[in-house]
XYZ file of C-alpha atoms in Angstrom:
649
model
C -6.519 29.271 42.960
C -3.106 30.579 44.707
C -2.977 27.862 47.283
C -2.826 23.970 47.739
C -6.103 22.780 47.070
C -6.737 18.323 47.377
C -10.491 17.115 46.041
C -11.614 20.313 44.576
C -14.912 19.958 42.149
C -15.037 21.891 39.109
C -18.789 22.090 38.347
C -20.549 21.953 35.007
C -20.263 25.792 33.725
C -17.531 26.398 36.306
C -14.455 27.892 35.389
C -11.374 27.391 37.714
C -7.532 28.312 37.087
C -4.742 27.194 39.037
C -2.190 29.862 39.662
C 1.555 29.645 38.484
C 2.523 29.426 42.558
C -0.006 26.656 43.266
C -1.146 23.486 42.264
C -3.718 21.011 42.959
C -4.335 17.538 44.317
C -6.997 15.121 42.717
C -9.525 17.752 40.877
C -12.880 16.589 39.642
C -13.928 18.336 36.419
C -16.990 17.708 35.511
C -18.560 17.813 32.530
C -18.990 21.165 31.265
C -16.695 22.468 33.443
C -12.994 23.799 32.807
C -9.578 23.981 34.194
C -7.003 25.337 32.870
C -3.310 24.641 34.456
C -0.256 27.616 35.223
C 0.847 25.522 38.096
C 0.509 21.998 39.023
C -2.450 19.677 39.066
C -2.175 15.650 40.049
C -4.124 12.806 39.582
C -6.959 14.869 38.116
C -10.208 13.086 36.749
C -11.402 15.673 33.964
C -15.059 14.996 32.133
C -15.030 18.526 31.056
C -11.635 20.238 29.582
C -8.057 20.859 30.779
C -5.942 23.620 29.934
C -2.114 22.859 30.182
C -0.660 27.034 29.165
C 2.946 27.669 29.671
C 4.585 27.227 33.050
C 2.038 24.836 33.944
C 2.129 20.554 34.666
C -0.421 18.022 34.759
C 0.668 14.635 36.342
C -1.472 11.701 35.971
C -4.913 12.878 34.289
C -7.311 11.004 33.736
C -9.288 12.185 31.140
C -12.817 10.333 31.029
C -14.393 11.206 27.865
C -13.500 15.265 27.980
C -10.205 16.965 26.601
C -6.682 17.833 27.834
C -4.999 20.615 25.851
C -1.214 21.427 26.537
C -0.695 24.682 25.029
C 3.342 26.054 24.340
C 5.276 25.884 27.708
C 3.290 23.419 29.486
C 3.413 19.975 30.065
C 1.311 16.837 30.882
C 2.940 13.691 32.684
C 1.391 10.015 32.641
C -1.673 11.446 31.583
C -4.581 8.325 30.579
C -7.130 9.706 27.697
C -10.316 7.129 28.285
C -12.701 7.679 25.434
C -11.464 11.497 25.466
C -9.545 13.768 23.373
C -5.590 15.038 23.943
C -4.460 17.976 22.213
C -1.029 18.723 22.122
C -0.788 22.461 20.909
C 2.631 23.142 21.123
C 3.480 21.835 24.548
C 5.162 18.383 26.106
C 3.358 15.184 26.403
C 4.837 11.979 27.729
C 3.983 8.997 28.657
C 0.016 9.302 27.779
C -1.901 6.513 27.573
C -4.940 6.534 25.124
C -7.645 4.140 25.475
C -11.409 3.115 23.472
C -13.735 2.574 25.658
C -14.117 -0.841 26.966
C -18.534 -0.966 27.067
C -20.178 -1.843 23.940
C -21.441 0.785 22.273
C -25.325 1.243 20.119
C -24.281 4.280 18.367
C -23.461 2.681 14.774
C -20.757 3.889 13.000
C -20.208 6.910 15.244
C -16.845 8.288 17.236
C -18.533 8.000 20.426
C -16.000 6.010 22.957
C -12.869 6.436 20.571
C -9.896 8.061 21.641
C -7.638 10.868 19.928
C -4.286 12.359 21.061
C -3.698 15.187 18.158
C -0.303 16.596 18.032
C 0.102 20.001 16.790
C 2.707 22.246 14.920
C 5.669 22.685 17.700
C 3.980 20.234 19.867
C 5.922 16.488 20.997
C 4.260 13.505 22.412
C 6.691 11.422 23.699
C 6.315 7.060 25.023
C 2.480 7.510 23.949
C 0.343 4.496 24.306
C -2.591 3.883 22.482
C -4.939 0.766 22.835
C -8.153 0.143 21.799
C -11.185 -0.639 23.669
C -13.086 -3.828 23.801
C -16.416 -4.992 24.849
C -18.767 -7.833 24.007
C -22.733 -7.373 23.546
C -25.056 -10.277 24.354
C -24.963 -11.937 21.552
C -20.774 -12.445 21.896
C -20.210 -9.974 19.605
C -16.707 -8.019 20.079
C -16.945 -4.250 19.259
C -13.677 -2.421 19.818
C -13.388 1.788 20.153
C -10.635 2.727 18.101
C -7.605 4.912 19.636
C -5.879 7.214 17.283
C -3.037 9.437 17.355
C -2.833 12.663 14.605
C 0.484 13.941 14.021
C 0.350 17.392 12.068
C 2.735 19.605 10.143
C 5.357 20.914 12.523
C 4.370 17.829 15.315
C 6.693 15.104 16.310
C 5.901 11.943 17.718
C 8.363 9.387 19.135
C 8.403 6.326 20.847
C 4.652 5.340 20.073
C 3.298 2.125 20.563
C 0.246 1.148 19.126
C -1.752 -1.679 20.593
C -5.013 -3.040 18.674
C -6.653 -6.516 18.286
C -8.110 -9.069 16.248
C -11.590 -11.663 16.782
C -12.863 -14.082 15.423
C -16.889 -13.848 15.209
C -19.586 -16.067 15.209
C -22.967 -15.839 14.079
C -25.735 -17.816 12.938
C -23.861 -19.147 9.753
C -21.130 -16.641 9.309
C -17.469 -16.516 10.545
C -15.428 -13.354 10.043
C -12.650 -11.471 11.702
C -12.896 -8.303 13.826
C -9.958 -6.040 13.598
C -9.577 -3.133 16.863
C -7.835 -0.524 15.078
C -5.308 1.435 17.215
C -3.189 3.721 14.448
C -1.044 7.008 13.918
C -1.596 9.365 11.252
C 1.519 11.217 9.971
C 0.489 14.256 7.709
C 2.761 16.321 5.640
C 5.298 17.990 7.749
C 4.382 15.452 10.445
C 7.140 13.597 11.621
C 6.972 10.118 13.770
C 10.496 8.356 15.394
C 10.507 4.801 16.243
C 6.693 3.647 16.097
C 5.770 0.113 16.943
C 2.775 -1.424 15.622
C 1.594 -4.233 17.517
C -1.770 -6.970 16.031
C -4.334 -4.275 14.712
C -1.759 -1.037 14.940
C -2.179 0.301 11.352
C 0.731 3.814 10.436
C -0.091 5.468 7.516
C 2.853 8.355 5.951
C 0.799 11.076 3.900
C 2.799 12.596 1.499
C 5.186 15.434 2.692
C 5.307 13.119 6.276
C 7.851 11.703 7.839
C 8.689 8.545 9.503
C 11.928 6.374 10.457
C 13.014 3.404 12.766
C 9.547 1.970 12.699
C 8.310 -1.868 14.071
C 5.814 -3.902 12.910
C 4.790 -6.565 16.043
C 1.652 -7.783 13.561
C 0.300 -4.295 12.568
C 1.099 -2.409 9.433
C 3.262 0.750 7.951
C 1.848 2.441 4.613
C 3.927 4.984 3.120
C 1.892 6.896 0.808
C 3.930 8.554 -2.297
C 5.585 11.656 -1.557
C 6.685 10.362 1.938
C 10.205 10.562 3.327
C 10.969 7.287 5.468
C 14.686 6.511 6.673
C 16.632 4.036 8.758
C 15.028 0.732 9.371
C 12.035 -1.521 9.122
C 11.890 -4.230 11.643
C 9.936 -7.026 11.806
C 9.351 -8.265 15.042
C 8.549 -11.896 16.000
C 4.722 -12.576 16.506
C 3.806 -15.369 18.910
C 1.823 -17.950 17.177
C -2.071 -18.154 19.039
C -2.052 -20.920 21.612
C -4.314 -24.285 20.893
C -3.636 -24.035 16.665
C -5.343 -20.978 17.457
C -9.042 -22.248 18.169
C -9.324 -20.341 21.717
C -7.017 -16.749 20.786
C -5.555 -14.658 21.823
C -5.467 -14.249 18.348
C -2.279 -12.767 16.241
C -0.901 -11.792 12.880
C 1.420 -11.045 10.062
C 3.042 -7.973 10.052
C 2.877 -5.784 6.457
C 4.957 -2.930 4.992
C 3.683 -1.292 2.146
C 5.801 1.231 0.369
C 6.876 2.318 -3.200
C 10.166 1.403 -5.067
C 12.415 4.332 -3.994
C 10.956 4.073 -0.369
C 11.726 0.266 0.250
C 15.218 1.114 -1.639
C 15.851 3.694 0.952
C 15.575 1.399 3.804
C 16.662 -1.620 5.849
C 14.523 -4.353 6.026
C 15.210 -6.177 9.523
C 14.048 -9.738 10.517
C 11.932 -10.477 7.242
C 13.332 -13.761 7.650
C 10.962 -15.654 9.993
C 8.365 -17.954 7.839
C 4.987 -17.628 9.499
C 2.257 -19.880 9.232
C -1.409 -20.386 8.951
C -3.944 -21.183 12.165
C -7.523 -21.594 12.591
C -10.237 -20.746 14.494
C -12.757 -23.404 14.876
C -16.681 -23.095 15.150
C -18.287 -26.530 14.210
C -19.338 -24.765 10.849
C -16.634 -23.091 9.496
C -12.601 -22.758 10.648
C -11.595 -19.671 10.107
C -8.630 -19.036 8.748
C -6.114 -16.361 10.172
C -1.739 -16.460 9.676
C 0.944 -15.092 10.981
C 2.745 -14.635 7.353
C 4.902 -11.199 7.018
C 4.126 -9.209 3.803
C 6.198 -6.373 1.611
C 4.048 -4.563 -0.949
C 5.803 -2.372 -3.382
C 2.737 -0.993 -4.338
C 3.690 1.180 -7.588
C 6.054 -2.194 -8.835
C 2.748 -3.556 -11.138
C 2.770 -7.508 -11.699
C 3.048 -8.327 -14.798
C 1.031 -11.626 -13.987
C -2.441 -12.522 -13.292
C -4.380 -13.180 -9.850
C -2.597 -16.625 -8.668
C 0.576 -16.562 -10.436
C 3.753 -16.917 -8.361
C 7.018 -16.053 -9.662
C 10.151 -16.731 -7.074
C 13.736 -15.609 -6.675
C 16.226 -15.801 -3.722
C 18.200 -13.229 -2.052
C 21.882 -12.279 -2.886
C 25.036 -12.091 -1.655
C 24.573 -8.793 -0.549
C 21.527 -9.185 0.919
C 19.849 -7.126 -1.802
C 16.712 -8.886 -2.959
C 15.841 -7.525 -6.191
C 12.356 -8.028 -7.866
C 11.878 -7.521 -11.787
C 8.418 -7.037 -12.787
C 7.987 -6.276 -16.724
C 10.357 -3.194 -17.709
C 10.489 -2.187 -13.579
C 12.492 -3.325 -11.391
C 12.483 -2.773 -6.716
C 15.535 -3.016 -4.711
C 15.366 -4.360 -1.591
C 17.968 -4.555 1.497
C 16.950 -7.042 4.138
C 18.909 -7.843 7.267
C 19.048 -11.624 8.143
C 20.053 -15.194 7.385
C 17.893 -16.647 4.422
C 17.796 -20.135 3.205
C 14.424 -20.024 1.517
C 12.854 -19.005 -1.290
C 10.915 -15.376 -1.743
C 7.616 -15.431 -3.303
C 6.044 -12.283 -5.741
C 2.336 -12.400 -6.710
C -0.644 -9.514 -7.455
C -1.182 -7.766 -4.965
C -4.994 -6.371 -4.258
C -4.098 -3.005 -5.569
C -1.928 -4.287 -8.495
C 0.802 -3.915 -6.869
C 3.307 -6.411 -6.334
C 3.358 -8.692 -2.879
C 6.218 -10.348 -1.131
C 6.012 -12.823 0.845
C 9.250 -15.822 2.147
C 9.120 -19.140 3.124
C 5.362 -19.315 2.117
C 4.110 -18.584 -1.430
C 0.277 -17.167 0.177
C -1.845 -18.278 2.430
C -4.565 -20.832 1.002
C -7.571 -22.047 3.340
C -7.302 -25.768 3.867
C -10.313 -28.216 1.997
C -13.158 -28.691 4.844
C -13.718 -31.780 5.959
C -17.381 -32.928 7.297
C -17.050 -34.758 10.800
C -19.785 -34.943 13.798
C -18.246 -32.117 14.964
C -18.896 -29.877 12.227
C -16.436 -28.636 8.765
C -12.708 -29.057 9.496
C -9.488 -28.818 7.856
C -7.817 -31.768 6.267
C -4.442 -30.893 7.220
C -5.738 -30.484 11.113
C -7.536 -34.216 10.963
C -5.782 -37.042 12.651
C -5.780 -40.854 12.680
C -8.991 -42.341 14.514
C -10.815 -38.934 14.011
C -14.157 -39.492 13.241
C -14.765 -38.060 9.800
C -19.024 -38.345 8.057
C -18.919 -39.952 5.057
C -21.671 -39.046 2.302
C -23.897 -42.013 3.491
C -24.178 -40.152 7.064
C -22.278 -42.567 8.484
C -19.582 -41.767 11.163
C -16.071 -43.748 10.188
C -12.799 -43.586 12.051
C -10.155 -41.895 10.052
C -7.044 -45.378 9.359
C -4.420 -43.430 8.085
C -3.323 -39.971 5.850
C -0.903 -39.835 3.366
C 0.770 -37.092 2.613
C 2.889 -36.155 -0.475
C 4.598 -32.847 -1.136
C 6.068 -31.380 -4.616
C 8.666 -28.622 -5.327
C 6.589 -26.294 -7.937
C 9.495 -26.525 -10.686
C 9.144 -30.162 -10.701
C 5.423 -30.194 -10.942
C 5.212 -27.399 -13.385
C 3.222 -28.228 -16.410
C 2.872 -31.782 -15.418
C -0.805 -32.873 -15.750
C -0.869 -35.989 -13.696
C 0.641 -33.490 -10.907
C -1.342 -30.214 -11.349
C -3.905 -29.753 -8.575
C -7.415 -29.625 -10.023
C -9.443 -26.214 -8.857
C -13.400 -27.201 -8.951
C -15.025 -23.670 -8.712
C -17.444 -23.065 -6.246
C -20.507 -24.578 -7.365
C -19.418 -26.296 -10.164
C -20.889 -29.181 -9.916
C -24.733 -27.743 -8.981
C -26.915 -27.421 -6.203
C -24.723 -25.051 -4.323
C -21.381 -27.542 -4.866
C -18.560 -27.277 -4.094
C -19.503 -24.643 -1.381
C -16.313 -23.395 -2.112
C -13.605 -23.543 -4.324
C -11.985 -27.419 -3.715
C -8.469 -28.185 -5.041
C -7.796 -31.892 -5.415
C -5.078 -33.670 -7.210
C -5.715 -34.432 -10.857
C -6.989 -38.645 -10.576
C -8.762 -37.944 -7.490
C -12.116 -39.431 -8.427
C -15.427 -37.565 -7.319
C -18.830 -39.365 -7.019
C -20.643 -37.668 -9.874
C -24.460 -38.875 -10.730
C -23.428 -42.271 -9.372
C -20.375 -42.714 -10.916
C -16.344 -41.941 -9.481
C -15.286 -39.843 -11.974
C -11.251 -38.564 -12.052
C -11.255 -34.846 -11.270
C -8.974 -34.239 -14.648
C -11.765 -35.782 -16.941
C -13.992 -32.783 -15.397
C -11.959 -30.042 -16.733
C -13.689 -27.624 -18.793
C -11.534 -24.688 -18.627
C -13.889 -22.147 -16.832
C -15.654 -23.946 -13.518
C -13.287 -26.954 -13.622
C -9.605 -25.775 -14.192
C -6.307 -27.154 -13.985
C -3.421 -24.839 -12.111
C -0.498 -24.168 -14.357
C 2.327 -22.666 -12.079
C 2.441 -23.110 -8.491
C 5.371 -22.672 -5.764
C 4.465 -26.157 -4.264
C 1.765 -29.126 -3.826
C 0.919 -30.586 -0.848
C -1.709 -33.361 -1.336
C -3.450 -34.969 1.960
C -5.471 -38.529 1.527
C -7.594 -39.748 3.707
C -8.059 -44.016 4.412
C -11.015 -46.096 6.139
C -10.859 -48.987 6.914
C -12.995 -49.836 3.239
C -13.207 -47.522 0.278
C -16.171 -44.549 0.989
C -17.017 -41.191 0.014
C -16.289 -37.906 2.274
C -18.034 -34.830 1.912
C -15.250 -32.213 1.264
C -16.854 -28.875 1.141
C -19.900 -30.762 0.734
C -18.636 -32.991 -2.122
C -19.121 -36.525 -2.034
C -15.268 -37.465 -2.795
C -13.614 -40.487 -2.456
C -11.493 -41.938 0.721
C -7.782 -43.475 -0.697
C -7.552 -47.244 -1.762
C -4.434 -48.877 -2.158
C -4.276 -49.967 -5.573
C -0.542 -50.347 -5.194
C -0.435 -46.928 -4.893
C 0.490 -46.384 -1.311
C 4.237 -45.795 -2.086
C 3.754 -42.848 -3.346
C 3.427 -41.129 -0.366
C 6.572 -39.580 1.724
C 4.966 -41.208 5.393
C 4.027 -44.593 3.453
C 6.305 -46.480 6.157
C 4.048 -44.890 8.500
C 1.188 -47.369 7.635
C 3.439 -50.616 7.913
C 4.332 -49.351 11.389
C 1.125 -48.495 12.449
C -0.341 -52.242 11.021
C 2.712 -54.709 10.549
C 0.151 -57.599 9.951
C -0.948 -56.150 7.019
C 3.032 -56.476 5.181
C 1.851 -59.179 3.101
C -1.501 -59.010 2.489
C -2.479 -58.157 -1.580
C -4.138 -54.664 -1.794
C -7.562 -55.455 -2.199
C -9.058 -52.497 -4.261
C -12.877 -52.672 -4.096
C -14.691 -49.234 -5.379
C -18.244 -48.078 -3.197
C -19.313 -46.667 -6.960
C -18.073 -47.605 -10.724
C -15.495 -45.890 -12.108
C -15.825 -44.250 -15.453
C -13.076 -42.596 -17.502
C -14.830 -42.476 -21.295
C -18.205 -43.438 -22.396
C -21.667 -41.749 -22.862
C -22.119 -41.328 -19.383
C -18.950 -39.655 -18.511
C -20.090 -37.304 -21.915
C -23.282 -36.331 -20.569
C -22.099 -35.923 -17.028
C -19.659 -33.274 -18.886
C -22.387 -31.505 -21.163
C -24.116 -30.991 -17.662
C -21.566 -29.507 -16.269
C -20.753 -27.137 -19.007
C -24.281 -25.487 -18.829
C -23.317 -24.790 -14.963
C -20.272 -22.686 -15.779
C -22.557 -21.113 -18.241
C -24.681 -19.975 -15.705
C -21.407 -19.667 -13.681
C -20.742 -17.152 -15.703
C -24.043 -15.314 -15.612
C -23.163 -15.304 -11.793
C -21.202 -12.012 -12.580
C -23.982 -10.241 -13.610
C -26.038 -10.652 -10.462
C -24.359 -9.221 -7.400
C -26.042 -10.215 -4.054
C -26.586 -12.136 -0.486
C -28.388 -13.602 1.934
C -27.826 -11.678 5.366
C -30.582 -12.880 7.684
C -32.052 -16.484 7.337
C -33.820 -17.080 10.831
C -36.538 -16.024 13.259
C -39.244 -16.766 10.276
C -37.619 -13.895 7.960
C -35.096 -14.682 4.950
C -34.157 -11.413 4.068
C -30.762 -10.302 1.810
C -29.567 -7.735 -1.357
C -29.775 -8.569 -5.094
C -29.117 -6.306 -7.662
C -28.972 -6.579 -11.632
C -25.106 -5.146 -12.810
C -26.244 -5.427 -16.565
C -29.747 -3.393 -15.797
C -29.514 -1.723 -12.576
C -31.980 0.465 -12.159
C -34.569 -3.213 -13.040
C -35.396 -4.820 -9.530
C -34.197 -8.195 -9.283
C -36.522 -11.316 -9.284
C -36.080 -13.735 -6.627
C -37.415 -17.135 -6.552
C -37.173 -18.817 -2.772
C -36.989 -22.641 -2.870
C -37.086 -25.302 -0.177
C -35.048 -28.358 -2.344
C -36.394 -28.237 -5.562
C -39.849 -26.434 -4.771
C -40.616 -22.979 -4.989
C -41.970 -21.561 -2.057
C -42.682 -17.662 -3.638
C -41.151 -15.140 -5.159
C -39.779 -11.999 -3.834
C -38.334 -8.415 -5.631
C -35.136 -6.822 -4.478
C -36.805 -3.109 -4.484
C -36.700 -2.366 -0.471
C -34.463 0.359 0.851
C -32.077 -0.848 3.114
C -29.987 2.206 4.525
C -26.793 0.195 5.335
C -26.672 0.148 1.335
C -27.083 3.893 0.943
C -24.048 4.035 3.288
C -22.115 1.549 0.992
C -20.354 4.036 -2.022
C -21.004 0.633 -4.453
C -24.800 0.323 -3.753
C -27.786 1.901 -4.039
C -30.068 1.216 -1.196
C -32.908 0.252 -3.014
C -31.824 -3.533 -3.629
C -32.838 -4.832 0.133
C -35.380 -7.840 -0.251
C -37.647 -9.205 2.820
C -39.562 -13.000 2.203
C -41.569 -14.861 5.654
C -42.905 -17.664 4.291
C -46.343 -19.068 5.382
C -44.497 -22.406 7.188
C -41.865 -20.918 9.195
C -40.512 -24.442 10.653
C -37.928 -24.408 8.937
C -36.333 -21.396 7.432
C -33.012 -22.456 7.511
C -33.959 -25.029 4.696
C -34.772 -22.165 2.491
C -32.658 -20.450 -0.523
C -33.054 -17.880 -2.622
C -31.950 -17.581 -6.336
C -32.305 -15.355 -9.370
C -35.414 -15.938 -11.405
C -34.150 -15.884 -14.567
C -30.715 -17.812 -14.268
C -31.235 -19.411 -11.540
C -28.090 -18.607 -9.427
C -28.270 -18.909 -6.291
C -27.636 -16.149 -3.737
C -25.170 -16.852 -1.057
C -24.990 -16.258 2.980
C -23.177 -13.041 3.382
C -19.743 -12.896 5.560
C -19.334 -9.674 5.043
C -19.717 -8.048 8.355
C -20.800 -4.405 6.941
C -23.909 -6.294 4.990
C -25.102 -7.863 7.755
C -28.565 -6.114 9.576
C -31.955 -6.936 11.661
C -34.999 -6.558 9.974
């Protein structure tokens, strides 16, 4: 075309060029067709492809599913890639805006409705946007399209932002988090300038790439070995999620993960803000999300186990240096610091860094009418269900906080960790921490968590940063279920002053100043005795089989609609099918082999697909009263949360 065109179509198999003295007002291209650009076009909608070649200038694009290419000498302006492709092959792109589709999509694991701006040798994106797309099926399910940028040897990209997001799910039993991924790639002789990465914006640094000036709004910055990184790291203040988090829109911790002579190489800016941990509430399970800031120096090994904390406080300088064994990371952080920094394992080995806050631990789950919630989010006159199935209003909490150095090695301090079930029958439901004399109703009896210890189900923490203990009070001495455990409510045995809000309680009840505690048990207490011995011997054949546990790997996915159906498979004989034995209480319904091919296992590098079970009972009233364990040791199989093992049948 050599004149001013405005609405021209571009039909599928057409081929149309706009001349270096011409350019073009709002083309269609459809799909199939092609354009390709020596003069102007504006406000284009392109399905099929666009050709950018030298001389020429796109302004405002919108690229619905097809692909833009700026070749050397041109230039695209504004330019919005929706589910589509940009490929900048030498040329100028700024100010593109690359978006996932926002539908929900029934393709599976495929590309289709992500977005890709790939930037070439000699080309430069510049002020690029990229945000994923959500969408929500019928069952209130969040998928999100992810948007990626590509920045190759010889490309540069600067000023990109990267916006992604984070859900929390629901579904039948399960609770998980949804992450929309919106990241940039930087391969070797890539180069990236002053990246932010917003909630769910993941950068990763090949080796031989380059990248400098970055920020980290809640997202993430890997520097693989072998990359270069200079000038600063800043961490940006997240906003905590309004309500304590229960409605979104949901946020997170930012984390930099980098080796020792990267993070040496580099200012560390606003480390210094101590984030915190929120929830998101379904009446079955909270789930937990935080805003906590994170440094991995991922080739710095910890020379301690899973749960050990060591601590140490910034200098003078502002140099923050962490010793691990015979290694040693140097770290130069910007900011005023008046806490403490904590180091523990990271996932990879590595070593994590974390201030203010030693990790993030879920809070012990509470049973109330209104379903599981967190002690530390209950409140006086809550209504809390004690083990009887009564509903009680909550009197009053006590709280009581120690520094770790004080508690260290002190055994009437020490929280108590009873493993998940520990105690039979599927208890705890998951790992409960309660403070060493904190009785538990055991076969009738209270029985002091610390006369329970048997060094593998029921242990006793050695070296923490800090205790916080939370107690609950009725109005008379009961029994809450805490992660299903019947445990006992607080009685004031003169005890009460032990706590830092005890005042709280003479405030709250000033008629109460002089009456004598009286401290009336619902169950006897034992602490010796042939009963508190064969409670223990029980016990001790549980974390026996506790320990089998690690030789069956499996779940439950699907327990409705008349089908329990799930994954077990032998790690000591794997090519044996599994035996499963599927009990309502204590009866045996049937019995069931793992031996079906499921083909989300094939696609799982861990698992064979062969390993799927399938069991439909004959009474179908109540299949949510139904679980399934191993044949032979009797563990129990639990409900998956893993999102990826999760299917129809």
């Amino acid at each position: 075309m050599s004149a001013a065109n405005a609405n021209s179509v571009v039909s599928s198999g057409a081929s149309v060029a706009v001349d270096s003295d011409a350019y073009l007002l709002s083309p269609i291209v459809m799909n199939g067709g092609a354009l390709t650009v020596a003069g102007a076009t504006i406000s284009g909608h392109v399905y099929g492809t666009e050709t950018v070649i030298s001389g020429g200038i796109a302004i405002g694009s919108t690229i619905n599913g097809g692909q833009e290419t700026v070749s050397s000498g041109g230039r695209s302006l504004d330019a919005v890639i929706l589910a589509g492709a940009q490929s900048v092959d030498g040329g100028v792109v700024s100010g593109a805006t690359v978006l996932g589709a926002d539908y929900y999509s029934t393709v599976g694991s495929d590309t289709y409705g992500n977005a890709l701006q790939t930037v070439a040798s000699g080309g430069v994106a510049i002020a690029t946007t990229l945000s994923t797309g959500v969408a929500t099926n019928a069952q209130g399910l969040v998928a999100y399209h992810t948007a990626a940028q590509i920045v190759c040897a010889g490309g540069v990209a600067i000023d990109t932002v990267l916006n992604g997001g984070l859900s929390a799910q629901f579904l039948l039993m399960n609770t998980w988090w949804v992450t929309g991924l919106a990241t940039e790639t930087v391969l070797a002789g890539g180069t990236a300038i002053r990246t932010v990465a917003n909630v769910g914006g993941a950068i990763d640094v090949h080796a031989g790439g380059t990248a400098s000036d970055t920020s980290l709004g809640g997202g993430s910055l890997a520097l693989e070995a072998g990359a270069t990184y200079g000038g600063t790291v800043t961490f940006q203040p997240v906003a905590e999620p309004p309500n304590s988090g229960q409605t979104g829109p949901y946020t997170s911790g930012s984390t930099l993960t980098a080796t020792i002579s990267q993070t040496s190489a580099m200012t560390i800016v606003g480390f210094n803000v101590i984030g915190s941990v929120y929830y998101a509430y379904q009446a079955l399970k909270p789930l937990a999300g935080d805003t906590i800031n994170r440094i991995i120096v991922s080739d710095l090994t910890f020379a301690g186990p899973y749960g050990e904390i060591d601590r140490g406080e910034i200098g003078p300088d502002g140099t923050l240096t962490v010793i691990e064994g015979d290694a040693r990371a140097t770290l130069h952080l910007s900011g005023a610091f008046g806490s403490e920094f904590y180091f523990q394992r990271a996932p990879d080995g590595g070593t994590e860094i974390t201030y203010g806050v030693p990790c993030y631990c879920p809070g012990t789950l509470i049973a109330t009418p209104d379903g599981d919630r967190p002690v530390e989010g209950l409140a006086i006159g809550d209504l809390v269900l004690t083990a009887s199935g009564a509903l009680r209003p909550i009197r009053w909490i006590g709280r009581r906080s120690y520094n770790g150095r004080f508690a260290a090695g002190n055994p009437d301090i020490m929280p108590v960790v009873i493993r998940a079930d520990a105690l039979g029958d599927g208890l705890p439901r998951r790992d409960l921490t309660v403070s060493p004399l904190h009785a538990m109703a055991v076969e009738g009896w209270l029985v002091p968590a610390r006369l329970l210890l048997n060094g593998r189900s029921i242990v006793q923490q050695s070296r923490v940063a800090r205790v916080d203990y939370i107690h609950i009070e009725l109005e008379t001495h009961d029994l809450l279920l805490a992660e299903g455990v019947p445990s006992e409510t607080f009685i004031d045995d003169g005890s009460r002053a032990m706590f830092h809000n005890a005042v709280e309680f003479a405030q709250l009840y000033p008629s109460t100043r002089n009456e004598v505690a009286d401290a009336r048990f619902c169950l006897p207490r034992i602490e010796d005795g042939p009963a508190l011995e064969a409670i223990r011997a029980r016990l001790s054949l549980i974390a026996a089989k506790q320990t089998d546990r690690r030789a069956v790997a499996g779940y439950v996915d699907v327990a409705a609609d008349g089908v329990i159906a799930g994954w077990a498979r032998s790690q000591l004989l794997p090519g044996t099918p599994v035996e499963l034995v599927v009990r309502r209480g204590s009866v045996e319904v049937g019995r069931v082999a793992a031996n079906r091919r499921r083909a989300d296992l094939d696609a799982l590098p861990r698992y064979s697909g062969a390993y799927g079970f399938e069991f439909r009972p004959d009474d179908e009233s109540d299949i949510a009263g139904l679980t399934v364990h191993e044949a032979l040791s009797g563990v129990r199989l639990r409900l998956s949360g893993a999102r990826e093992r999760r299917v129809a049948v």
